[in-house]
PDB file of C-alpha atoms in Angstrom:
ATOM      1  CA  MET A 760      -1.798  17.285  -8.392  1.00 43.00           C
ATOM      2  CA  HIS A 761      -2.673  14.148  -6.508  1.00 65.00           C
ATOM      3  CA  THR A 762      -2.847  14.377  -2.723  1.00 73.00           C
ATOM      4  CA  LEU A 763      -0.852  11.147  -2.352  1.00 76.00           C
ATOM      5  CA  VAL A 764       2.335  13.034  -3.202  1.00 77.00           C
ATOM      6  CA  ASP A 765       1.362  16.553  -2.189  1.00 76.00           C
ATOM      7  CA  PRO A 766       3.829  17.856   0.448  1.00 76.00           C
ATOM      8  CA  ALA A 767       1.757  20.977   1.155  1.00 75.00           C
ATOM      9  CA  ASP A 768       1.020  19.822   4.714  1.00 74.00           C
ATOM     10  CA  ASP A 769       4.703  19.210   5.476  1.00 72.00           C
ATOM     11  CA  PRO A 770       6.134  22.244   7.302  1.00 74.00           C
ATOM     12  CA  ALA A 771       9.681  21.095   6.550  1.00 74.00           C
ATOM     13  CA  VAL A 772       9.212  21.573   2.793  1.00 77.00           C
ATOM     14  CA  ASP A 773      10.041  24.872   1.123  1.00 76.00           C
ATOM     15  CA  ASP A 774       8.181  25.732  -2.075  1.00 80.00           C
ATOM     16  CA  ALA A 775       5.836  22.775  -1.547  1.00 87.00           C
ATOM     17  CA  PRO A 776       3.604  23.443  -4.596  1.00 87.00           C
ATOM     18  CA  ARG A 777       6.493  23.152  -7.065  1.00 89.00           C
ATOM     19  CA  ARG A 778       8.038  20.217  -5.216  1.00 91.00           C
ATOM     20  CA  GLY A 779       4.696  18.447  -5.359  1.00 90.00           C
ATOM     21  CA  ARG A 780       4.362  19.155  -9.082  1.00 93.00           C
ATOM     22  CA  ILE A 781       7.794  17.637  -9.657  1.00 94.00           C
ATOM     23  CA  LEU A 782       6.875  14.475  -7.753  1.00 93.00           C
ATOM     24  CA  TRP A 783       3.613  14.146  -9.659  1.00 92.00           C
ATOM     25  CA  ALA A 784       5.436  14.800 -12.941  1.00 94.00           C
ATOM     26  CA  LEU A 785       7.820  11.924 -12.237  1.00 94.00           C
ATOM     27  CA  ALA A 786       4.885   9.613 -11.567  1.00 92.00           C
ATOM     28  CA  THR A 787       3.130  10.538 -14.808  1.00 93.00           C
ATOM     29  CA  CYS A 788       6.345  10.289 -16.842  1.00 94.00           C
ATOM     30  CA  MET A 789       7.113   6.845 -15.445  1.00 92.00           C
ATOM     31  CA  ALA A 790       3.591   5.673 -16.197  1.00 89.00           C
ATOM     32  CA  ALA A 791       4.107   6.781 -19.804  1.00 91.00           C
ATOM     33  CA  LYS A 792       7.674   5.628 -20.521  1.00 91.00           C
ATOM     34  CA  GLY A 793       9.150   3.897 -17.462  1.00 90.00           C
ATOM     35  CA  TYR A 794      11.715   4.937 -14.877  1.00 90.00           C
ATOM     36  CA  GLN A 795      14.822   4.131 -16.897  1.00 91.00           C
ATOM     37  CA  ALA A 796      13.701   6.118 -19.947  1.00 94.00           C
ATOM     38  CA  THR A 797      12.471   9.123 -17.975  1.00 94.00           C
ATOM     39  CA  THR A 798      14.901  12.044 -17.881  1.00 96.00           C
ATOM     40  CA  ILE A 799      15.177  15.132 -15.712  1.00 96.00           C
ATOM     41  CA  ALA A 800      14.165  17.117 -18.807  1.00 97.00           C
ATOM     42  CA  ASP A 801      10.981  15.011 -19.045  1.00 96.00           C
ATOM     43  CA  ILE A 802      10.177  15.665 -15.400  1.00 96.00           C
ATOM     44  CA  ALA A 803      10.840  19.400 -15.733  1.00 96.00           C
ATOM     45  CA  GLY A 804       8.619  19.626 -18.802  1.00 96.00           C
ATOM     46  CA  ALA A 805       5.746  17.746 -17.174  1.00 94.00           C
ATOM     47  CA  ALA A 806       6.055  19.850 -14.004  1.00 93.00           C
ATOM     48  CA  ARG A 807       6.276  23.095 -15.983  1.00 94.00           C
ATOM     49  CA  VAL A 808       9.522  24.107 -14.280  1.00 94.00           C
ATOM     50  CA  SER A 809      13.143  24.388 -15.398  1.00 95.00           C
ATOM     51  CA  LYS A 810      15.697  21.616 -14.910  1.00 96.00           C
ATOM     52  CA  THR A 811      17.444  23.987 -12.495  1.00 96.00           C
ATOM     53  CA  VAL A 812      14.324  24.006 -10.296  1.00 95.00           C
ATOM     54  CA  VAL A 813      14.166  20.204 -10.369  1.00 95.00           C
ATOM     55  CA  TYR A 814      17.791  20.001  -9.236  1.00 96.00           C
ATOM     56  CA  ALA A 815      17.121  22.593  -6.545  1.00 94.00           C
ATOM     57  CA  HIS A 816      14.648  20.151  -5.006  1.00 94.00           C
ATOM     58  CA  PHE A 817      16.195  16.785  -5.858  1.00 94.00           C
ATOM     59  CA  ARG A 818      19.810  15.811  -6.408  1.00 93.00           C
ATOM     60  CA  ASP A 819      18.839  13.285  -9.093  1.00 93.00           C
ATOM     61  CA  LYS A 820      16.001  11.190 -10.483  1.00 93.00           C
ATOM     62  CA  GLU A 821      16.477   8.456  -7.900  1.00 92.00           C
ATOM     63  CA  HIS A 822      16.138  10.938  -5.043  1.00 92.00           C
ATOM     64  CA  CYS A 823      12.883  12.137  -6.591  1.00 93.00           C
ATOM     65  CA  LEU A 824      11.530   8.596  -6.896  1.00 92.00           C
ATOM     66  CA  LEU A 825      12.434   7.736  -3.312  1.00 92.00           C
ATOM     67  CA  GLU A 826      10.494  10.724  -2.020  1.00 92.00           C
ATOM     68  CA  LEU A 827       7.559  10.006  -4.325  1.00 92.00           C
ATOM     69  CA  TYR A 828       7.385   6.426  -3.078  1.00 90.00           C
ATOM     70  CA  SER A 829       7.862   7.377   0.562  1.00 91.00           C
ATOM     71  CA  ARG A 830       5.263  10.151   0.572  1.00 89.00           C
ATOM     72  CA  ALA A 831       2.693   8.078  -1.285  1.00 89.00           C
ATOM     73  CA  ASN A 832       3.042   5.142   1.070  1.00 90.00           C
ATOM     74  CA  ASP A 833       2.947   7.347   4.159  1.00 90.00           C
ATOM     75  CA  LYS A 834      -0.413   8.688   2.956  1.00 90.00           C
ATOM     76  CA  VAL A 835      -1.720   5.219   2.099  1.00 90.00           C
ATOM     77  CA  LEU A 836      -0.708   3.796   5.484  1.00 92.00           C
ATOM     78  CA  ALA A 837      -2.279   6.721   7.317  1.00 92.00           C
ATOM     79  CA  THR A 838      -5.492   6.227   5.338  1.00 92.00           C
ATOM     80  CA  VAL A 839      -5.574   2.497   6.096  1.00 93.00           C
ATOM     81  CA  ARG A 840      -4.967   3.086   9.806  1.00 94.00           C
ATOM     82  CA  GLN A 841      -7.728   5.706   9.909  1.00 95.00           C
ATOM     83  CA  ALA A 842     -10.131   3.334   8.150  1.00 95.00           C
ATOM     84  CA  GLN A 843      -9.326   0.605  10.697  1.00 93.00           C
ATOM     85  CA  ASP A 844      -9.825   3.011  13.614  1.00 94.00           C
ATOM     86  CA  ASP A 845     -13.124   4.289  12.215  1.00 95.00           C
ATOM     87  CA  ALA A 846     -14.398   0.747  11.661  1.00 95.00           C
ATOM     88  CA  ARG A 847     -13.450  -0.276  15.195  1.00 93.00           C
ATOM     89  CA  GLN A 848     -15.111   2.781  16.736  1.00 94.00           C
ATOM     90  CA  ALA A 849     -18.227   2.109  14.673  1.00 95.00           C
ATOM     91  CA  GLY A 850     -18.427  -1.343  16.248  1.00 94.00           C
ATOM     92  CA  LEU A 851     -18.324  -3.207  12.935  1.00 95.00           C
ATOM     93  CA  PRO A 852     -17.887  -7.006  12.950  1.00 96.00           C
ATOM     94  CA  TRP A 853     -14.249  -8.047  12.712  1.00 95.00           C
ATOM     95  CA  ARG A 854     -14.482  -9.220   9.117  1.00 95.00           C
ATOM     96  CA  ASP A 855     -15.925  -5.864   8.061  1.00 96.00           C
ATOM     97  CA  ARG A 856     -13.156  -4.086   9.945  1.00 94.00           C
ATOM     98  CA  LEU A 857     -10.577  -5.978   7.916  1.00 94.00           C
ATOM     99  CA  ARG A 858     -12.466  -5.226   4.716  1.00 95.00           C
ATOM    100  CA  ALA A 859     -12.449  -1.533   5.611  1.00 95.00           C
ATOM    101  CA  GLY A 860      -8.671  -1.470   5.971  1.00 93.00           C
ATOM    102  CA  VAL A 861      -7.925  -3.489   2.855  1.00 93.00           C
ATOM    103  CA  GLY A 862     -10.510  -1.520   0.907  1.00 93.00           C
ATOM    104  CA  ALA A 863      -8.897   1.771   1.930  1.00 93.00           C
ATOM    105  CA  TYR A 864      -5.536   0.460   0.728  1.00 91.00           C
ATOM    106  CA  LEU A 865      -6.814  -0.410  -2.730  1.00 92.00           C
ATOM    107  CA  GLU A 866      -9.103   2.567  -3.093  1.00 91.00           C
ATOM    108  CA  THR A 867      -6.393   5.105  -2.246  1.00 90.00           C
ATOM    109  CA  LEU A 868      -4.092   3.698  -4.920  1.00 88.00           C
ATOM    110  CA  ALA A 869      -6.970   3.427  -7.384  1.00 89.00           C
ATOM    111  CA  ASP A 870      -7.452   7.175  -7.066  1.00 87.00           C
ATOM    112  CA  GLY A 871      -3.888   7.763  -8.327  1.00 87.00           C
ATOM    113  CA  PRO A 872      -3.105   5.271 -11.122  1.00 89.00           C
ATOM    114  CA  ALA A 873       0.233   6.903 -11.988  1.00 88.00           C
ATOM    115  CA  VAL A 874       1.367   6.691  -8.374  1.00 86.00           C
ATOM    116  CA  ALA A 875       0.146   3.092  -8.173  1.00 88.00           C
ATOM    117  CA  TRP A 876       2.288   2.283 -11.218  1.00 88.00           C
ATOM    118  CA  ALA A 877       5.313   3.943  -9.603  1.00 86.00           C
ATOM    119  CA  ALA A 878       4.778   2.198  -6.265  1.00 85.00           C
ATOM    120  CA  LEU A 879       4.144  -1.289  -7.631  1.00 86.00           C
ATOM    121  CA  VAL A 880       6.182  -1.448 -10.845  1.00 85.00           C
ATOM    122  CA  GLU A 881       8.836   1.196 -11.306  1.00 86.00           C
ATOM    123  CA  VAL A 882      10.256   1.092  -7.796  1.00 85.00           C
ATOM    124  CA  GLN A 883      11.510  -2.423  -8.561  1.00 80.00           C
ATOM    125  CA  ALA A 884      13.646  -1.099 -11.439  1.00 78.00           C
ATOM    126  CA  ALA A 885      15.203   1.820  -9.586  1.00 80.00           C
ATOM    127  CA  GLY A 886      18.228   0.343  -7.846  1.00 81.00           C
ATOM    128  CA  ARG A 887      19.177  -0.831  -4.376  1.00 87.00           C
ATOM    129  CA  PRO A 888      18.043   2.228  -2.358  1.00 88.00           C
ATOM    130  CA  ALA A 889      14.566   1.963  -3.866  1.00 87.00           C
ATOM    131  CA  LEU A 890      14.405  -1.770  -3.175  1.00 87.00           C
ATOM    132  CA  ALA A 891      15.550  -1.193   0.409  1.00 91.00           C
ATOM    133  CA  LEU A 892      12.825   1.439   0.843  1.00 89.00           C
ATOM    134  CA  ARG A 893      10.274  -0.934  -0.672  1.00 88.00           C
ATOM    135  CA  ARG A 894      11.227  -3.552   1.932  1.00 90.00           C
ATOM    136  CA  GLN A 895      10.779  -0.987   4.718  1.00 91.00           C
ATOM    137  CA  VAL A 896       7.352  -0.057   3.381  1.00 89.00           C
ATOM    138  CA  ILE A 897       6.237  -3.685   3.166  1.00 90.00           C
ATOM    139  CA  ASP A 898       7.475  -4.227   6.731  1.00 92.00           C
ATOM    140  CA  ARG A 899       5.338  -1.280   7.858  1.00 92.00           C
ATOM    141  CA  TYR A 900       2.262  -2.794   6.208  1.00 92.00           C
ATOM    142  CA  VAL A 901       3.002  -6.107   7.886  1.00 93.00           C
ATOM    143  CA  GLU A 902       3.432  -4.397  11.266  1.00 94.00           C
ATOM    144  CA  LEU A 903       0.078  -2.660  10.874  1.00 93.00           C
ATOM    145  CA  LEU A 904      -1.638  -5.881   9.837  1.00 92.00           C
ATOM    146  CA  THR A 905       0.037  -7.728  12.730  1.00 94.00           C
ATOM    147  CA  GLU A 906      -1.243  -5.117  15.169  1.00 93.00           C
ATOM    148  CA  VAL A 907      -4.777  -5.419  13.810  1.00 93.00           C
ATOM    149  CA  ALA A 908      -4.676  -9.234  13.733  1.00 93.00           C
ATOM    150  CA  CYS A 909      -3.396  -9.501  17.305  1.00 94.00           C
ATOM    151  CA  GLY A 910      -6.095  -7.136  18.516  1.00 94.00           C
ATOM    152  CA  LEU A 911      -8.812  -9.129  16.787  1.00 94.00           C
ATOM    153  CA  ALA A 912      -7.504 -12.411  18.197  1.00 94.00           C
ATOM    154  CA  ILE A 913      -7.753 -10.938  21.705  1.00 94.00           C
ATOM    155  CA  GLU A 914     -11.229  -9.493  21.110  1.00 94.00           C
ATOM    156  CA  HIS A 915     -12.639 -12.554  19.324  1.00 94.00           C
ATOM    157  CA  PRO A 916     -10.651 -15.600  20.530  1.00 93.00           C
ATOM    158  CA  ASP A 917     -13.378 -18.011  19.423  1.00 94.00           C
ATOM    159  CA  GLU A 918     -13.407 -16.670  15.856  1.00 95.00           C
ATOM    160  CA  VAL A 919      -9.923 -15.308  15.134  1.00 95.00           C
ATOM    161  CA  ARG A 920      -6.775 -17.372  15.434  1.00 94.00           C
ATOM    162  CA  THR A 921      -3.284 -16.106  16.127  1.00 92.00           C
ATOM    163  CA  VAL A 922      -0.976 -16.350  13.115  1.00 92.00           C
ATOM    164  CA  SER A 923       2.755 -15.810  12.699  1.00 92.00           C
ATOM    165  CA  ARG A 924       4.351 -12.753  11.169  1.00 92.00           C
ATOM    166  CA  ASP A 925       5.553 -14.892   8.250  1.00 93.00           C
ATOM    167  CA  VAL A 926       1.951 -15.762   7.418  1.00 93.00           C
ATOM    168  CA  LEU A 927       1.049 -12.072   7.366  1.00 92.00           C
ATOM    169  CA  VAL A 928       4.066 -11.318   5.155  1.00 93.00           C
ATOM    170  CA  ALA A 929       2.649 -13.887   2.737  1.00 92.00           C
ATOM    171  CA  ALA A 930      -0.753 -12.183   2.909  1.00 92.00           C
ATOM    172  CA  VAL A 931       0.695  -8.761   2.099  1.00 91.00           C
ATOM    173  CA  GLY A 932       2.750 -10.303  -0.709  1.00 91.00           C
ATOM    174  CA  GLY A 933      -0.334 -11.945  -2.156  1.00 91.00           C
ATOM    175  CA  ILE A 934      -2.338  -8.715  -2.065  1.00 92.00           C
ATOM    176  CA  ASN A 935       0.527  -6.780  -3.662  1.00 90.00           C
ATOM    177  CA  GLU A 936       0.787  -9.388  -6.429  1.00 92.00           C
ATOM    178  CA  LEU A 937      -2.958  -9.106  -7.028  1.00 92.00           C
ATOM    179  CA  MET A 938      -2.612  -5.326  -7.329  1.00 92.00           C
ATOM    180  CA  LEU A 939       0.480  -5.593  -9.518  1.00 90.00           C
ATOM    181  CA  ALA A 940      -1.348  -7.797 -12.016  1.00 92.00           C
ATOM    182  CA  ARG A 941      -4.168  -5.264 -12.192  1.00 92.00           C
ATOM    183  CA  VAL A 942      -1.774  -2.318 -12.633  1.00 90.00           C
ATOM    184  CA  GLU A 943       0.262  -4.096 -15.309  1.00 89.00           C
ATOM    185  CA  ARG A 944      -2.939  -4.524 -17.322  1.00 91.00           C
ATOM    186  CA  GLY A 945      -3.417  -0.757 -17.203  1.00 89.00           C
ATOM    187  CA  GLU A 946      -6.352  -1.105 -14.827  1.00 91.00           C
ATOM    188  CA  ALA A 947      -5.050   0.719 -11.744  1.00 89.00           C
ATOM    189  CA  ALA A 948      -8.235   2.786 -11.559  1.00 88.00           C
ATOM    190  CA  LEU A 949     -10.139  -0.498 -11.081  1.00 91.00           C
ATOM    191  CA  LEU A 950      -8.127  -1.688  -8.076  1.00 91.00           C
ATOM    192  CA  ARG A 951     -11.114  -1.214  -5.774  1.00 90.00           C
ATOM    193  CA  GLU A 952     -12.848  -4.037  -7.663  1.00 92.00           C
ATOM    194  CA  ASP A 953     -10.399  -6.454  -6.003  1.00 93.00           C
ATOM    195  CA  ASP A 954     -11.527  -5.497  -2.483  1.00 92.00           C
ATOM    196  CA  ASP A 955     -13.380  -8.737  -1.801  1.00 93.00           C
ATOM    197  CA  VAL A 956     -10.572 -10.980  -3.037  1.00 95.00           C
ATOM    198  CA  ALA A 957      -7.862  -9.060  -1.184  1.00 94.00           C
ATOM    199  CA  ALA A 958      -9.830  -8.921   2.058  1.00 94.00           C
ATOM    200  CA  GLY A 959     -10.685 -12.591   1.659  1.00 94.00           C
ATOM    201  CA  ILE A 960      -6.979 -13.452   1.713  1.00 93.00           C
ATOM    202  CA  VAL A 961      -6.574 -11.915   5.163  1.00 94.00           C
ATOM    203  CA  ILE A 962      -9.904 -13.110   6.535  1.00 95.00           C
ATOM    204  CA  GLY A 963      -9.185 -16.652   5.382  1.00 94.00           C
ATOM    205  CA  LEU A 964      -5.858 -16.663   7.207  1.00 93.00           C
ATOM    206  CA  LEU A 965      -7.288 -15.353  10.469  1.00 95.00           C
ATOM    207  CA  GLU A 966     -10.598 -17.191  10.542  1.00 94.00           C
ATOM    208  CA  ARG A 967     -10.710 -19.928  13.151  1.00 86.00           C
ATOM    209  CA  ARG A 968     -12.239 -23.042  11.676  1.00 77.00           C
ATOM    210  CA  ASP A 969     -13.582 -25.938  13.693  1.00 63.00           C
ATOM    211  CA  PRO A 970     -11.968 -29.240  12.665  1.00 57.00           C
ATOM    212  CA  PRO A 971     -14.268 -31.499  10.671  1.00 50.00           C
ATOM    213  CA  ALA A 972     -16.245 -33.909  12.774  1.00 50.00           C
ATOM    214  CA  GLY A 973     -14.909 -37.451  12.661  1.00 53.00           C
ATOM    215  CA  PRO A 974     -17.037 -40.596  12.388  1.00 59.00           C
ATOM    216  CA  ALA A 975     -19.301 -41.279  15.347  1.00 54.00           C
ATOM    217  CA  PRO A 976     -17.824 -43.845  17.755  1.00 58.00           C
ATOM    218  CA  PRO A 977     -19.387 -47.308  17.508  1.00 61.00           C
ATOM    219  CA  ARG A 978     -22.153 -48.067  19.922  1.00 61.00           C
ATOM    220  CA  PRO A 979     -21.353 -50.683  22.544  1.00 59.00           C
ATOM    221  CA  PRO A 980     -23.065 -54.029  21.897  1.00 60.00           C
ATOM    222  CA  GLY A 981     -26.148 -55.028  23.786  1.00 51.00           C
TER     223      GLY A 981
END
């Protein structure tokens, strides 16, 4: 079972191994046949439990998807934050610090293609609660990126410019679209290959560029 959706470290969860298997089963079923076509019977079969056990953990398929999505993104965000902290403590240049965070984002999802499919594709077909949760998750990514960007602008005022939250929303949207295209091609395991492009989106937005030099003023006569 993939650690992205493993609730074993959550003390509030009873029977965590079976709950985790159910979450992982939903992810693999959706990757194979989509959210709408997946049934509770499919999930139970893939998790090797009865339908009664599935319903003991989740009231319905939507509830299961919401937890899958929430747990996966909590793990991804924690991994990205840790990568940023490690890069800062290592004293890496600011561009490499951004690459570390973006790279951790893509690499974590690349390690769980079925979860990447659920998080990027199926959540958009799962109704209003799932879309509302997706918006909350995106906002959390933007908040993290805003925190990092503001810190870099303070540390490196001559190299990093301050940008608005809307600009960072656009950056996150662009990276998510890049990942979505990769996942839709069935290449989720190759997401890490987009590290340079994804990091370049953020670096390009934050990089302070000197304005081009204008023509030299005319020399006075004489």
